[in-house]
PDB file of C-alpha atoms and ligand atoms in Angstrom:
ATOM      1  CA  MET A  23      22.879-142.382 -26.808  1.00  0.00           C
ATOM      2  CA  ILE A  24      21.954-142.976 -30.430  1.00  0.00           C
ATOM      3  CA  SER A  25      23.649-140.454 -32.710  1.00  0.00           C
ATOM      4  CA  ARG A  26      21.582-138.588 -35.306  1.00  0.00           C
ATOM      5  CA  LYS A  27      23.463-137.655 -38.446  1.00  0.00           C
ATOM      6  CA  SER A  28      23.520-134.234 -40.084  1.00  0.00           C
ATOM      7  CA  PRO A  29      22.809-133.843 -43.829  1.00  0.00           C
ATOM      8  CA  ARG A  30      26.583-133.599 -44.416  1.00  0.00           C
ATOM      9  CA  GLU A  31      27.231-136.821 -42.520  1.00  0.00           C
ATOM     10  CA  ILE A  32      24.379-138.531 -44.353  1.00  0.00           C
ATOM     11  CA  ALA A  33      25.932-137.551 -47.692  1.00  0.00           C
ATOM     12  CA  PHE A  34      29.180-139.271 -46.689  1.00  0.00           C
ATOM     13  CA  MET A  35      27.286-142.347 -45.483  1.00  0.00           C
ATOM     14  CA  ARG A  36      25.343-142.517 -48.757  1.00  0.00           C
ATOM     15  CA  GLU A  37      28.655-142.583 -50.637  1.00  0.00           C
ATOM     16  CA  ALA A  38      30.150-145.186 -48.271  1.00  0.00           C
ATOM     17  CA  GLY A  39      27.001-147.257 -48.801  1.00  0.00           C
ATOM     18  CA  ARG A  40      27.110-146.882 -52.564  1.00  0.00           C
ATOM     19  CA  ILE A  41      30.703-148.121 -52.595  1.00  0.00           C
ATOM     20  CA  VAL A  42      29.715-151.165 -50.516  1.00  0.00           C
ATOM     21  CA  ALA A  43      26.936-151.828 -53.039  1.00  0.00           C
ATOM     22  CA  LEU A  44      29.438-151.582 -55.916  1.00  0.00           C
ATOM     23  CA  ALA A  45      31.662-154.123 -54.159  1.00  0.00           C
ATOM     24  CA  HIS A  46      28.676-156.462 -53.852  1.00  0.00           C
ATOM     25  CA  GLU A  47      27.958-156.046 -57.579  1.00  0.00           C
ATOM     26  CA  ALA A  48      31.549-157.116 -58.261  1.00  0.00           C
ATOM     27  CA  VAL A  49      31.159-160.131 -55.948  1.00  0.00           C
ATOM     28  CA  LYS A  50      27.928-161.153 -57.661  1.00  0.00           C
ATOM     29  CA  GLU A  51      29.781-161.191 -60.996  1.00  0.00           C
ATOM     30  CA  ALA A  52      32.716-163.151 -59.538  1.00  0.00           C
ATOM     31  CA  VAL A  53      30.956-165.924 -57.595  1.00  0.00           C
ATOM     32  CA  ARG A  54      31.352-169.207 -59.452  1.00  0.00           C
ATOM     33  CA  VAL A  55      32.476-172.785 -58.846  1.00  0.00           C
ATOM     34  CA  GLY A  56      36.233-172.966 -58.203  1.00  0.00           C
ATOM     35  CA  ILE A  57      36.938-169.337 -57.203  1.00  0.00           C
ATOM     36  CA  SER A  58      38.649-168.939 -53.815  1.00  0.00           C
ATOM     37  CA  THR A  59      37.340-166.764 -51.002  1.00  0.00           C
ATOM     38  CA  ALA A  60      40.731-164.979 -51.026  1.00  0.00           C
ATOM     39  CA  ARG A  61      40.041-163.940 -54.632  1.00  0.00           C
ATOM     40  CA  ILE A  62      36.596-162.637 -53.626  1.00  0.00           C
ATOM     41  CA  ASP A  63      38.260-160.646 -50.855  1.00  0.00           C
ATOM     42  CA  ALA A  64      40.779-159.153 -53.305  1.00  0.00           C
ATOM     43  CA  ILE A  65      37.940-158.066 -55.601  1.00  0.00           C
ATOM     44  CA  VAL A  66      36.130-156.425 -52.676  1.00  0.00           C
ATOM     45  CA  GLU A  67      39.223-154.558 -51.521  1.00  0.00           C
ATOM     46  CA  ALA A  68      40.114-153.365 -55.047  1.00  0.00           C
ATOM     47  CA  THR A  69      36.576-152.083 -55.644  1.00  0.00           C
ATOM     48  CA  ILE A  70      36.467-150.199 -52.336  1.00  0.00           C
ATOM     49  CA  ARG A  71      39.872-148.584 -52.880  1.00  0.00           C
ATOM     50  CA  ALA A  72      39.117-147.731 -56.532  1.00  0.00           C
ATOM     51  CA  HIS A  73      36.351-145.460 -55.233  1.00  0.00           C
ATOM     52  CA  GLY A  74      38.448-143.602 -52.688  1.00  0.00           C
ATOM     53  CA  ALA A  75      37.279-145.533 -49.637  1.00  0.00           C
ATOM     54  CA  THR A  76      38.979-147.967 -47.287  1.00  0.00           C
ATOM     55  CA  PRO A  77      37.772-151.407 -46.152  1.00  0.00           C
ATOM     56  CA  SER A  78      36.185-150.990 -42.698  1.00  0.00           C
ATOM     57  CA  PHE A  79      36.903-154.536 -41.611  1.00  0.00           C
ATOM     58  CA  LYS A  80      40.614-154.765 -42.446  1.00  0.00           C
ATOM     59  CA  GLY A  81      42.437-154.646 -39.124  1.00  0.00           C
ATOM     60  CA  TYR A  82      39.195-154.133 -37.179  1.00  0.00           C
ATOM     61  CA  GLY A  83      39.843-155.979 -33.923  1.00  0.00           C
ATOM     62  CA  GLY A  84      42.685-157.624 -35.848  1.00  0.00           C
ATOM     63  CA  PHE A  85      40.524-159.050 -38.661  1.00  0.00           C
ATOM     64  CA  PRO A  86      42.961-159.924 -41.473  1.00  0.00           C
ATOM     65  CA  ALA A  87      40.855-159.192 -44.584  1.00  0.00           C
ATOM     66  CA  SER A  88      38.507-156.695 -46.267  1.00  0.00           C
ATOM     67  CA  ALA A  89      35.489-158.987 -46.547  1.00  0.00           C
ATOM     68  CA  CYS A  90      34.095-161.648 -44.267  1.00  0.00           C
ATOM     69  CA  THR A  91      33.458-164.752 -46.365  1.00  0.00           C
ATOM     70  CA  SER A  92      31.398-167.395 -44.574  1.00  0.00           C
ATOM     71  CA  LEU A  93      30.455-170.663 -46.257  1.00  0.00           C
ATOM     72  CA  ASN A  94      27.443-172.883 -45.550  1.00  0.00           C
ATOM     73  CA  GLU A  95      27.306-173.600 -41.759  1.00  0.00           C
ATOM     74  CA  GLU A  96      29.569-170.615 -41.102  1.00  0.00           C
ATOM     75  CA  ILE A  97      27.389-167.730 -39.913  1.00  0.00           C
ATOM     76  CA  ILE A  98      29.676-164.683 -39.958  1.00  0.00           C
ATOM     77  CA  HIS A  99      33.324-163.574 -39.680  1.00  0.00           C
ATOM     78  CA  GLY A 100      34.713-166.244 -42.009  1.00  0.00           C
ATOM     79  CA  ILE A 101      38.297-165.459 -43.012  1.00  0.00           C
ATOM     80  CA  PRO A 102      39.057-165.471 -46.755  1.00  0.00           C
ATOM     81  CA  ALA A 103      41.616-168.096 -47.813  1.00  0.00           C
ATOM     82  CA  LYS A 104      43.262-169.252 -51.043  1.00  0.00           C
ATOM     83  CA  THR A 105      42.447-172.829 -50.081  1.00  0.00           C
ATOM     84  CA  ARG A 106      38.696-172.238 -49.678  1.00  0.00           C
ATOM     85  CA  ARG A 107      37.178-172.729 -53.123  1.00  0.00           C
ATOM     86  CA  LEU A 108      33.498-172.488 -53.912  1.00  0.00           C
ATOM     87  CA  ALA A 109      31.698-175.692 -54.894  1.00  0.00           C
ATOM     88  CA  GLU A 110      28.376-176.273 -56.616  1.00  0.00           C
ATOM     89  CA  GLY A 111      25.522-175.999 -54.090  1.00  0.00           C
ATOM     90  CA  ASP A 112      27.457-173.897 -51.556  1.00  0.00           C
ATOM     91  CA  ILE A 113      26.064-170.712 -50.082  1.00  0.00           C
ATOM     92  CA  LEU A 114      28.570-167.917 -49.504  1.00  0.00           C
ATOM     93  CA  LYS A 115      27.873-165.012 -47.188  1.00  0.00           C
ATOM     94  CA  VAL A 116      29.925-161.959 -48.035  1.00  0.00           C
ATOM     95  CA  ASP A 117      29.924-159.124 -45.504  1.00  0.00           C
ATOM     96  CA  ILE A 118      31.453-155.831 -46.672  1.00  0.00           C
ATOM     97  CA  GLY A 119      32.182-152.529 -44.927  1.00  0.00           C
ATOM     98  CA  ALA A 120      33.626-149.352 -46.461  1.00  0.00           C
ATOM     99  CA  GLU A 121      34.744-146.116 -44.829  1.00  0.00           C
ATOM    100  CA  TYR A 122      34.412-142.912 -46.833  1.00  0.00           C
ATOM    101  CA  LYS A 123      35.537-139.569 -45.358  1.00  0.00           C
ATOM    102  CA  GLY A 124      35.290-141.041 -41.866  1.00  0.00           C
ATOM    103  CA  TYR A 125      31.861-142.667 -42.252  1.00  0.00           C
ATOM    104  CA  HIS A 126      30.958-146.324 -42.681  1.00  0.00           C
ATOM    105  CA  GLY A 127      28.566-148.421 -44.722  1.00  0.00           C
ATOM    106  CA  ASP A 128      27.980-152.107 -43.931  1.00  0.00           C
ATOM    107  CA  SER A 129      26.078-154.693 -45.940  1.00  0.00           C
ATOM    108  CA  ALA A 130      26.019-158.474 -46.226  1.00  0.00           C
ATOM    109  CA  TRP A 131      24.502-160.755 -48.849  1.00  0.00           C
ATOM    110  CA  THR A 132      24.207-164.521 -49.322  1.00  0.00           C
ATOM    111  CA  TYR A 133      25.248-165.829 -52.735  1.00  0.00           C
ATOM    112  CA  PRO A 134      24.235-169.259 -54.035  1.00  0.00           C
ATOM    113  CA  VAL A 135      26.983-171.078 -55.946  1.00  0.00           C
ATOM    114  CA  GLY A 136      25.508-172.759 -59.013  1.00  0.00           C
ATOM    115  CA  ALA A 137      22.331-174.727 -58.359  1.00  0.00           C
ATOM    116  CA  ILE A 138      21.277-175.045 -54.708  1.00  0.00           C
ATOM    117  CA  PRO A 139      18.699-177.410 -53.168  1.00  0.00           C
ATOM    118  CA  GLU A 140      15.143-176.128 -52.735  1.00  0.00           C
ATOM    119  CA  ALA A 141      15.381-176.146 -48.907  1.00  0.00           C
ATOM    120  CA  THR A 142      18.484-173.962 -49.117  1.00  0.00           C
ATOM    121  CA  ARG A 143      16.819-171.582 -51.547  1.00  0.00           C
ATOM    122  CA  LYS A 144      13.940-171.224 -49.072  1.00  0.00           C
ATOM    123  CA  LEU A 145      16.355-170.344 -46.232  1.00  0.00           C
ATOM    124  CA  LEU A 146      17.866-167.576 -48.356  1.00  0.00           C
ATOM    125  CA  GLU A 147      14.470-166.261 -49.419  1.00  0.00           C
ATOM    126  CA  VAL A 148      13.069-166.148 -45.878  1.00  0.00           C
ATOM    127  CA  THR A 149      16.213-164.448 -44.511  1.00  0.00           C
ATOM    128  CA  ARG A 150      16.144-161.810 -47.262  1.00  0.00           C
ATOM    129  CA  GLU A 151      12.446-161.225 -46.628  1.00  0.00           C
ATOM    130  CA  ALA A 152      13.154-160.931 -42.884  1.00  0.00           C
ATOM    131  CA  LEU A 153      15.686-158.170 -43.575  1.00  0.00           C
ATOM    132  CA  PHE A 154      13.075-156.192 -45.494  1.00  0.00           C
ATOM    133  CA  GLU A 155      10.418-156.884 -42.839  1.00  0.00           C
ATOM    134  CA  GLY A 156      12.827-155.318 -40.348  1.00  0.00           C
ATOM    135  CA  VAL A 157      13.676-152.416 -42.651  1.00  0.00           C
ATOM    136  CA  ARG A 158       9.964-151.667 -43.171  1.00  0.00           C
ATOM    137  CA  HIS A 159       9.681-151.039 -39.425  1.00  0.00           C
ATOM    138  CA  ALA A 160      12.714-148.704 -39.311  1.00  0.00           C
ATOM    139  CA  VAL A 161      10.584-145.561 -39.446  1.00  0.00           C
ATOM    140  CA  PRO A 162      10.307-142.536 -37.134  1.00  0.00           C
ATOM    141  CA  GLY A 163       8.044-142.998 -34.121  1.00  0.00           C
ATOM    142  CA  ASN A 164       8.490-146.773 -34.051  1.00  0.00           C
ATOM    143  CA  ARG A 165      10.488-148.429 -31.281  1.00  0.00           C
ATOM    144  CA  LEU A 166      13.752-150.239 -31.939  1.00  0.00           C
ATOM    145  CA  GLN A 167      12.406-153.684 -31.103  1.00  0.00           C
ATOM    146  CA  ASP A 168       9.601-153.263 -33.621  1.00  0.00           C
ATOM    147  CA  ILE A 169      12.396-154.037 -36.097  1.00  0.00           C
ATOM    148  CA  SER A 170      13.629-156.996 -34.026  1.00  0.00           C
ATOM    149  CA  HIS A 171      10.138-158.398 -33.601  1.00  0.00           C
ATOM    150  CA  ALA A 172       9.355-158.119 -37.313  1.00  0.00           C
ATOM    151  CA  VAL A 173      12.513-160.041 -38.213  1.00  0.00           C
ATOM    152  CA  GLN A 174      11.973-162.771 -35.624  1.00  0.00           C
ATOM    153  CA  SER A 175       8.284-163.266 -36.443  1.00  0.00           C
ATOM    154  CA  HIS A 176       8.955-163.719 -40.132  1.00  0.00           C
ATOM    155  CA  VAL A 177      11.789-166.177 -39.548  1.00  0.00           C
ATOM    156  CA  GLU A 178       9.970-168.297 -36.958  1.00  0.00           C
ATOM    157  CA  LYS A 179       6.795-168.400 -39.062  1.00  0.00           C
ATOM    158  CA  HIS A 180       8.921-170.357 -41.526  1.00  0.00           C
ATOM    159  CA  ARG A 181      10.409-172.575 -38.779  1.00  0.00           C
ATOM    160  CA  PHE A 182      13.934-171.247 -39.029  1.00  0.00           C
ATOM    161  CA  SER A 183      15.806-169.703 -36.074  1.00  0.00           C
ATOM    162  CA  VAL A 184      17.375-166.269 -35.529  1.00  0.00           C
ATOM    163  CA  VAL A 185      20.897-166.098 -34.149  1.00  0.00           C
ATOM    164  CA  ARG A 186      21.009-164.478 -30.678  1.00  0.00           C
ATOM    165  CA  ASP A 187      24.769-164.283 -30.165  1.00  0.00           C
ATOM    166  CA  PHE A 188      25.310-161.654 -32.876  1.00  0.00           C
ATOM    167  CA  VAL A 189      23.149-158.615 -33.582  1.00  0.00           C
ATOM    168  CA  GLY A 190      22.793-155.560 -35.813  1.00  0.00           C
ATOM    169  CA  HIS A 191      24.003-152.156 -34.685  1.00  0.00           C
ATOM    170  CA  GLY A 192      24.065-148.420 -35.068  1.00  0.00           C
ATOM    171  CA  ILE A 193      26.676-147.204 -37.543  1.00  0.00           C
ATOM    172  CA  GLY A 194      28.276-143.928 -38.611  1.00  0.00           C
ATOM    173  CA  LYS A 195      31.636-142.554 -37.552  1.00  0.00           C
ATOM    174  CA  ARG A 196      32.251-145.965 -36.113  1.00  0.00           C
ATOM    175  CA  LEU A 197      31.441-149.299 -37.693  1.00  0.00           C
ATOM    176  CA  HIS A 198      29.614-150.359 -34.548  1.00  0.00           C
ATOM    177  CA  GLU A 199      27.726-147.726 -32.564  1.00  0.00           C
ATOM    178  CA  ALA A 200      24.802-147.788 -30.155  1.00  0.00           C
ATOM    179  CA  PRO A 201      22.222-149.220 -30.212  1.00  0.00           C
ATOM    180  CA  GLU A 202      22.402-152.967 -30.624  1.00  0.00           C
ATOM    181  CA  VAL A 203      19.742-154.122 -33.098  1.00  0.00           C
ATOM    182  CA  PRO A 204      18.809-157.686 -32.129  1.00  0.00           C
ATOM    183  CA  ASN A 205      16.973-159.960 -34.539  1.00  0.00           C
ATOM    184  CA  PHE A 206      14.628-160.989 -31.734  1.00  0.00           C
ATOM    185  CA  GLY A 207      12.529-158.911 -29.373  1.00  0.00           C
ATOM    186  CA  GLU A 208       9.175-157.541 -28.327  1.00  0.00           C
ATOM    187  CA  ALA A 209       7.221-155.049 -30.393  1.00  0.00           C
ATOM    188  CA  GLY A 210       6.807-151.688 -28.636  1.00  0.00           C
ATOM    189  CA  LYS A 211      10.063-152.000 -26.630  1.00  0.00           C
ATOM    190  CA  GLY A 212      13.309-150.061 -26.881  1.00  0.00           C
ATOM    191  CA  PRO A 213      14.194-146.494 -27.809  1.00  0.00           C
ATOM    192  CA  ILE A 214      12.007-144.460 -30.163  1.00  0.00           C
ATOM    193  CA  LEU A 215      13.428-144.214 -33.690  1.00  0.00           C
ATOM    194  CA  LYS A 216      14.118-140.688 -34.923  1.00  0.00           C
ATOM    195  CA  PRO A 217      15.155-139.099 -38.227  1.00  0.00           C
ATOM    196  CA  GLY A 218      18.915-139.098 -38.751  1.00  0.00           C
ATOM    197  CA  MET A 219      19.539-142.383 -36.948  1.00  0.00           C
ATOM    198  CA  THR A 220      21.461-144.935 -39.031  1.00  0.00           C
ATOM    199  CA  LEU A 221      21.208-148.655 -38.317  1.00  0.00           C
ATOM    200  CA  ALA A 222      22.752-151.797 -39.757  1.00  0.00           C
ATOM    201  CA  ILE A 223      19.894-154.311 -39.793  1.00  0.00           C
ATOM    202  CA  GLU A 224      21.233-157.817 -40.335  1.00  0.00           C
ATOM    203  CA  PRO A 225      19.269-160.994 -39.733  1.00  0.00           C
ATOM    204  CA  MET A 226      21.414-164.116 -39.359  1.00  0.00           C
ATOM    205  CA  VAL A 227      19.132-167.114 -39.774  1.00  0.00           C
ATOM    206  CA  ASN A 228      19.872-170.784 -39.183  1.00  0.00           C
ATOM    207  CA  ALA A 229      18.092-173.792 -40.629  1.00  0.00           C
ATOM    208  CA  GLY A 230      18.527-175.610 -37.281  1.00  0.00           C
ATOM    209  CA  THR A 231      19.366-174.410 -33.786  1.00  0.00           C
ATOM    210  CA  HIS A 232      20.067-170.732 -33.131  1.00  0.00           C
ATOM    211  CA  GLU A 233      23.108-171.730 -31.074  1.00  0.00           C
ATOM    212  CA  THR A 234      26.584-170.893 -32.303  1.00  0.00           C
ATOM    213  CA  LYS A 235      30.205-171.699 -31.637  1.00  0.00           C
ATOM    214  CA  ILE A 236      33.490-170.082 -32.628  1.00  0.00           C
ATOM    215  CA  LEU A 237      36.134-172.014 -34.568  1.00  0.00           C
ATOM    216  CA  ASP A 238      39.748-172.283 -33.427  1.00  0.00           C
ATOM    217  CA  ASP A 239      40.759-169.397 -35.719  1.00  0.00           C
ATOM    218  CA  GLY A 240      39.125-167.170 -33.090  1.00  0.00           C
ATOM    219  CA  TRP A 241      36.834-165.521 -35.677  1.00  0.00           C
ATOM    220  CA  THR A 242      34.554-167.808 -37.628  1.00  0.00           C
ATOM    221  CA  ALA A 243      31.128-168.256 -36.016  1.00  0.00           C
ATOM    222  CA  VAL A 244      29.369-171.470 -37.057  1.00  0.00           C
ATOM    223  CA  THR A 245      26.039-173.063 -36.232  1.00  0.00           C
ATOM    224  CA  ALA A 246      26.351-175.391 -33.227  1.00  0.00           C
ATOM    225  CA  ASP A 247      24.570-178.191 -35.116  1.00  0.00           C
ATOM    226  CA  SER A 248      26.347-177.593 -38.469  1.00  0.00           C
ATOM    227  CA  SER A 249      23.066-176.578 -40.107  1.00  0.00           C
ATOM    228  CA  LEU A 250      23.130-173.956 -42.871  1.00  0.00           C
ATOM    229  CA  SER A 251      22.998-170.245 -42.082  1.00  0.00           C
ATOM    230  CA  ALA A 252      22.047-167.207 -44.172  1.00  0.00           C
ATOM    231  CA  HIS A 253      22.801-163.493 -43.651  1.00  0.00           C
ATOM    232  CA  TYR A 254      21.530-160.311 -45.294  1.00  0.00           C
ATOM    233  CA  GLU A 255      22.308-156.784 -44.142  1.00  0.00           C
ATOM    234  CA  HIS A 256      21.668-153.199 -45.189  1.00  0.00           C
ATOM    235  CA  THR A 257      22.640-149.900 -43.619  1.00  0.00           C
ATOM    236  CA  VAL A 258      19.418-147.913 -43.200  1.00  0.00           C
ATOM    237  CA  LEU A 259      18.739-144.224 -42.518  1.00  0.00           C
ATOM    238  CA  ILE A 260      15.594-143.209 -40.609  1.00  0.00           C
ATOM    239  CA  THR A 261      14.151-140.249 -42.542  1.00  0.00           C
ATOM    240  CA  GLU A 262      11.449-137.682 -41.600  1.00  0.00           C
ATOM    241  CA  LYS A 263       8.740-139.836 -43.110  1.00  0.00           C
ATOM    242  CA  GLY A 264      10.217-143.319 -43.459  1.00  0.00           C
ATOM    243  CA  TYR A 265      13.550-144.864 -44.270  1.00  0.00           C
ATOM    244  CA  GLU A 266      16.250-144.899 -46.911  1.00  0.00           C
ATOM    245  CA  LEU A 267      18.554-147.813 -47.730  1.00  0.00           C
ATOM    246  CA  LEU A 268      22.120-146.486 -47.852  1.00  0.00           C
ATOM    247  CA  THR A 269      23.947-149.601 -49.062  1.00  0.00           C
ATOM    248  CA  VAL A 270      22.413-149.557 -52.522  1.00  0.00           C
ATOM    249  CA  LEU A 271      23.367-148.163 -55.924  1.00  0.00           C
ATOM    250  CA  GLU A 272      22.112-144.770 -57.010  1.00  0.00           C
ATOM    251  CA  GLY A 273      18.382-144.611 -57.465  1.00  0.00           C
ATOM    252  CA  GLY A 274      18.030-147.314 -54.836  1.00  0.00           C
ATOM    253  CA  ASP A 275      15.240-147.873 -52.393  1.00  0.00           C
ATOM    254  CA  ARG A 276      13.731-144.901 -50.595  1.00  0.00           C
ATOM    255  CA  HIS A 277      10.381-145.054 -48.841  1.00  0.00           C
ATOM    256  CA  GLY A 278       8.257-142.286 -47.276  1.00  0.00           C
TER     257      GLY A 278
HETATM  258 MG1   MG B 317      28.222-156.416 -41.954  1.00  0.00          MG
HETATM  259 MG1   MG B 318      26.983-155.080 -39.437  1.00  0.00          MG
END
């Protein structure tokens, strides 16, 4: 069962999403050589709370922080730490969730630290493009895997690989709801998308193998071959005629 949100619920999700976007704005300002991932996490938490929301991730399944901060070969679920400091050429994935009046927004972005090599820049660009290829297919009447297929095709055209072990998801009253939204699949398969559905679309793209492993901390997912990984995510509402990005600032993207 994929829940369809009422106008009232959508209003709460828009606000949750806006707060997540504000937290990302604060991160963008803060990312620089020498800052610790714990400091980034503190900035995220303060921004979320300053707007009357709570961090969705803190305590979720026992996760100890408000943001997931994953560096370089780390894919997702990196734990912020005072001892992890950003260095020139790093890429930092920051994943942020906020709960506002019982509804969640979820968005991830990959931030370059200082100057990054051209091959790394390309990985980020292709992953970001893949997110928007997926989003473009999140319209009523399409099937769920039209999104998956669009993401996968774009990534593989550029000879990168999509992570299979972690996927996007429905979102609303709970951070993770049905359905799963894989970043790989066959066009024309899966449930039909309908207005009021809200999905977190989130390609995780590796420069090398798609295979992953989990570090001893029990959380951090890394690429099995230590290649770089990028991650971009938006929470998206299916509208009557198209889609609306929810994890953006006011006046953000709306199509159809
Ligand atoms: Mg996320
Ligand atoms: Mg998510």
